[in-house]
Structures are given as C-alpha cells and as structure tokens.
PDB file of C-alpha atoms in Angstrom:
ATOM      1  CA  MET A  16      -0.084  -0.043  -0.105  1.00  0.00           C
ATOM      2  CA  PRO A  17       1.293   3.549  -0.971  1.00  0.00           C
ATOM      3  CA  ARG A  18       1.940   5.608   1.662  1.00  0.00           C
ATOM      4  CA  ASN A  19       0.488   8.864   1.814  1.00  0.00           C
ATOM      5  CA  GLU A  20       3.040  10.606   4.325  1.00  0.00           C
ATOM      6  CA  ILE A  21       5.900  12.897   3.544  1.00  0.00           C
ATOM      7  CA  TYR A  22       8.915  12.506   5.487  1.00  0.00           C
ATOM      8  CA  ALA A  23      12.132  15.256   5.717  1.00  0.00           C
ATOM      9  CA  GLU A  24      14.456  12.288   5.447  1.00  0.00           C
ATOM     10  CA  ASP A  25      12.356  11.723   1.747  1.00  0.00           C
ATOM     11  CA  PHE A  26      14.468  15.161   0.583  1.00  0.00           C
ATOM     12  CA  VAL A  27      18.080  15.026   0.358  1.00  0.00           C
ATOM     13  CA  TYR A  28      19.246  18.599  -0.098  1.00  0.00           C
ATOM     14  CA  ASP A  29      22.768  19.422  -1.493  1.00  0.00           C
ATOM     15  CA  GLU A  30      23.011  23.270   0.353  1.00  0.00           C
ATOM     16  CA  LEU A  31      25.480  24.387  -2.080  1.00  0.00           C
ATOM     17  CA  SER A  32      23.403  23.335  -5.314  1.00  0.00           C
ATOM     18  CA  TYR A  33      19.975  24.992  -3.340  1.00  0.00           C
ATOM     19  CA  LEU A  34      21.609  28.619  -2.643  1.00  0.00           C
ATOM     20  CA  ASP A  35      22.925  28.516  -6.017  1.00  0.00           C
ATOM     21  CA  TYR A  36      19.401  27.447  -7.128  1.00  0.00           C
ATOM     22  CA  ILE A  37      18.058  30.482  -5.209  1.00  0.00           C
ATOM     23  CA  ARG A  38      20.512  33.098  -6.437  1.00  0.00           C
ATOM     24  CA  SER A  39      19.955  32.233  -9.966  1.00  0.00           C
ATOM     25  CA  ASP A  40      15.982  32.759  -9.609  1.00  0.00           C
ATOM     26  CA  ASN A  41      16.231  35.747 -10.715  1.00  0.00           C
ATOM     27  CA  THR A  42      18.087  35.189 -13.967  1.00  0.00           C
ATOM     28  CA  ASN A  43      15.563  32.162 -14.694  1.00  0.00           C
ATOM     29  CA  LYS A  44      12.728  34.659 -14.400  1.00  0.00           C
ATOM     30  CA  GLU A  45      14.289  37.090 -16.739  1.00  0.00           C
ATOM     31  CA  GLU A  46      15.078  34.169 -19.278  1.00  0.00           C
ATOM     32  CA  ARG A  47      11.386  33.544 -18.885  1.00  0.00           C
ATOM     33  CA  ARG A  48      10.621  37.008 -19.491  1.00  0.00           C
ATOM     34  CA  LYS A  49      12.577  37.185 -22.443  1.00  0.00           C
ATOM     35  CA  MET A  50      11.412  34.060 -23.645  1.00  0.00           C
ATOM     36  CA  LYS A  51       7.551  34.333 -23.614  1.00  0.00           C
ATOM     37  CA  ILE A  52       8.058  38.269 -25.329  1.00  0.00           C
ATOM     38  CA  ILE A  53      10.017  36.137 -28.135  1.00  0.00           C
ATOM     39  CA  LEU A  54       7.155  33.367 -28.385  1.00  0.00           C
ATOM     40  CA  SER A  55       4.256  35.721 -28.570  1.00  0.00           C
ATOM     41  CA  LYS A  56       6.058  37.574 -31.028  1.00  0.00           C
ATOM     42  CA  ALA A  57       6.555  34.102 -32.945  1.00  0.00           C
ATOM     43  CA  LEU A  58       3.425  33.349 -32.267  1.00  0.00           C
ATOM     44  CA  LEU A  59       1.826  36.362 -34.357  1.00  0.00           C
ATOM     45  CA  GLN A  60       4.100  36.503 -36.595  1.00  0.00           C
ATOM     46  CA  GLU A  61       5.278  33.029 -37.664  1.00  0.00           C
ATOM     47  CA  LEU A  62       2.501  30.792 -37.418  1.00  0.00           C
ATOM     48  CA  THR A  63      -0.010  30.674 -39.874  1.00  0.00           C
ATOM     49  CA  GLU A  64      -3.910  31.481 -39.069  1.00  0.00           C
ATOM     50  CA  LEU A  65      -4.739  27.987 -38.441  1.00  0.00           C
ATOM     51  CA  GLN A  66      -1.952  26.630 -36.639  1.00  0.00           C
ATOM     52  CA  ARG A  67      -2.203  29.570 -33.652  1.00  0.00           C
ATOM     53  CA  PHE A  68      -6.464  29.140 -33.885  1.00  0.00           C
ATOM     54  CA  CYS A  69      -5.087  25.381 -33.404  1.00  0.00           C
ATOM     55  CA  LEU A  70      -2.439  25.706 -30.634  1.00  0.00           C
ATOM     56  CA  THR A  71      -4.169  28.450 -29.074  1.00  0.00           C
ATOM     57  CA  GLU A  72      -7.522  26.458 -28.752  1.00  0.00           C
ATOM     58  CA  TYR A  73      -5.792  23.482 -27.474  1.00  0.00           C
ATOM     59  CA  TYR A  74      -3.480  24.596 -25.220  1.00  0.00           C
ATOM     60  CA  LEU A  75      -4.660  27.031 -23.580  1.00  0.00           C
ATOM     61  CA  LYS A  76      -8.261  26.607 -23.600  1.00  0.00           C
ATOM     62  CA  GLY A  77      -7.966  23.289 -23.192  1.00  0.00           C
ATOM     63  CA  ARG A  78     -10.078  22.112 -25.730  1.00  0.00           C
ATOM     64  CA  LYS A  79     -10.457  18.567 -27.582  1.00  0.00           C
ATOM     65  CA  LYS A  80      -8.816  18.004 -31.072  1.00  0.00           C
ATOM     66  CA  LYS A  81     -11.862  16.586 -31.980  1.00  0.00           C
ATOM     67  CA  ASP A  82     -13.871  19.549 -31.043  1.00  0.00           C
ATOM     68  CA  ILE A  83     -11.467  22.304 -32.855  1.00  0.00           C
ATOM     69  CA  ALA A  84     -11.528  19.551 -35.647  1.00  0.00           C
ATOM     70  CA  SER A  85     -15.691  19.911 -36.046  1.00  0.00           C
ATOM     71  CA  ASP A  86     -15.408  23.438 -36.037  1.00  0.00           C
ATOM     72  CA  LEU A  87     -13.066  23.981 -38.626  1.00  0.00           C
ATOM     73  CA  SER A  88     -14.794  21.305 -40.405  1.00  0.00           C
ATOM     74  CA  VAL A  89     -11.755  19.126 -40.759  1.00  0.00           C
ATOM     75  CA  HIS A  90     -10.349  15.985 -39.677  1.00  0.00           C
ATOM     76  CA  PRO A  91      -9.369  15.585 -36.196  1.00  0.00           C
ATOM     77  CA  SER A  92      -5.860  14.254 -37.798  1.00  0.00           C
ATOM     78  CA  THR A  93      -5.501  17.424 -39.651  1.00  0.00           C
ATOM     79  CA  VAL A  94      -5.734  19.922 -36.245  1.00  0.00           C
ATOM     80  CA  THR A  95      -2.735  17.503 -34.445  1.00  0.00           C
ATOM     81  CA  ARG A  96      -0.787  17.886 -38.144  1.00  0.00           C
ATOM     82  CA  HIS A  97      -1.180  22.119 -37.479  1.00  0.00           C
ATOM     83  CA  ILE A  98      -0.327  22.049 -33.944  1.00  0.00           C
ATOM     84  CA  HIS A  99       2.484  19.525 -34.380  1.00  0.00           C
ATOM     85  CA  ARG A 100       3.933  22.183 -37.020  1.00  0.00           C
ATOM     86  CA  ALA A 101       3.041  25.065 -34.506  1.00  0.00           C
ATOM     87  CA  GLU A 102       5.071  23.364 -32.135  1.00  0.00           C
ATOM     88  CA  HIS A 103       7.917  22.297 -34.566  1.00  0.00           C
ATOM     89  CA  LYS A 104       8.506  26.138 -35.773  1.00  0.00           C
ATOM     90  CA  LEU A 105       8.017  27.629 -31.971  1.00  0.00           C
ATOM     91  CA  LYS A 106      11.226  25.120 -31.116  1.00  0.00           C
ATOM     92  CA  HIS A 107      13.021  25.977 -33.435  1.00  0.00           C
ATOM     93  CA  ILE A 108      12.651  29.425 -32.844  1.00  0.00           C
ATOM     94  CA  ALA A 109      13.002  29.348 -29.084  1.00  0.00           C
ATOM     95  CA  SER A 110      15.998  27.150 -29.974  1.00  0.00           C
ATOM     96  CA  TYR A 111      18.268  30.268 -31.025  1.00  0.00           C
ATOM     97  CA  TYR A 112      17.911  31.697 -27.943  1.00  0.00           C
ATOM     98  CA  SER A 113      18.669  29.332 -25.574  1.00  0.00           C
TER      99      SER A 113
END
C-alpha cells in the first residue's frame, strides 16, 4: 500500500546547489520573461492563422482536438498536424535563444 505521508528524510538537499538555485532565480525569471516575449511574437508573426488557432484552442483553452476539428470542418488529424507544425516552428525559434 503506498504511503501518503511525506517525511523530511525523503528530501535530500545539497546545500550549495540549493543556494545556487536561489541565487539564479532572478536570472531564470528574466530568461522566462524574454522567452515569453519572443514566443508571443513568434505566435503572431511566424505561425499561420490555423496553426495559431489550433495551438491556442488546444493548449490555452484546453479543448479537445476533435472539437477543434469540428469547428474547422476538418479531420482531427489535420488539427494534430497544425499543432505539431506550430510546435516545431516555436521550438526551432526558441532554440536560437536558449
């Protein structure tokens, strides 16, 4: 039977690594902020209207692919293809900035 309790012993910390993580938090926030700006621009400038629609409906609104496909009068595999192509473009763009 799995246990539901959490014990301090379950977490082993390397104190120096933890301190480095805390110190780098502002840097991570700044990097995330820059990446968010870059990806927002890419969403508007690099993706087709259908790619943008499918991606935002699926990820941001949490809709099912079959429902998106129904709205567009296309097969669900077409929605999947639009999402995958959009993801590929965004990953490609993000790779230049990481």
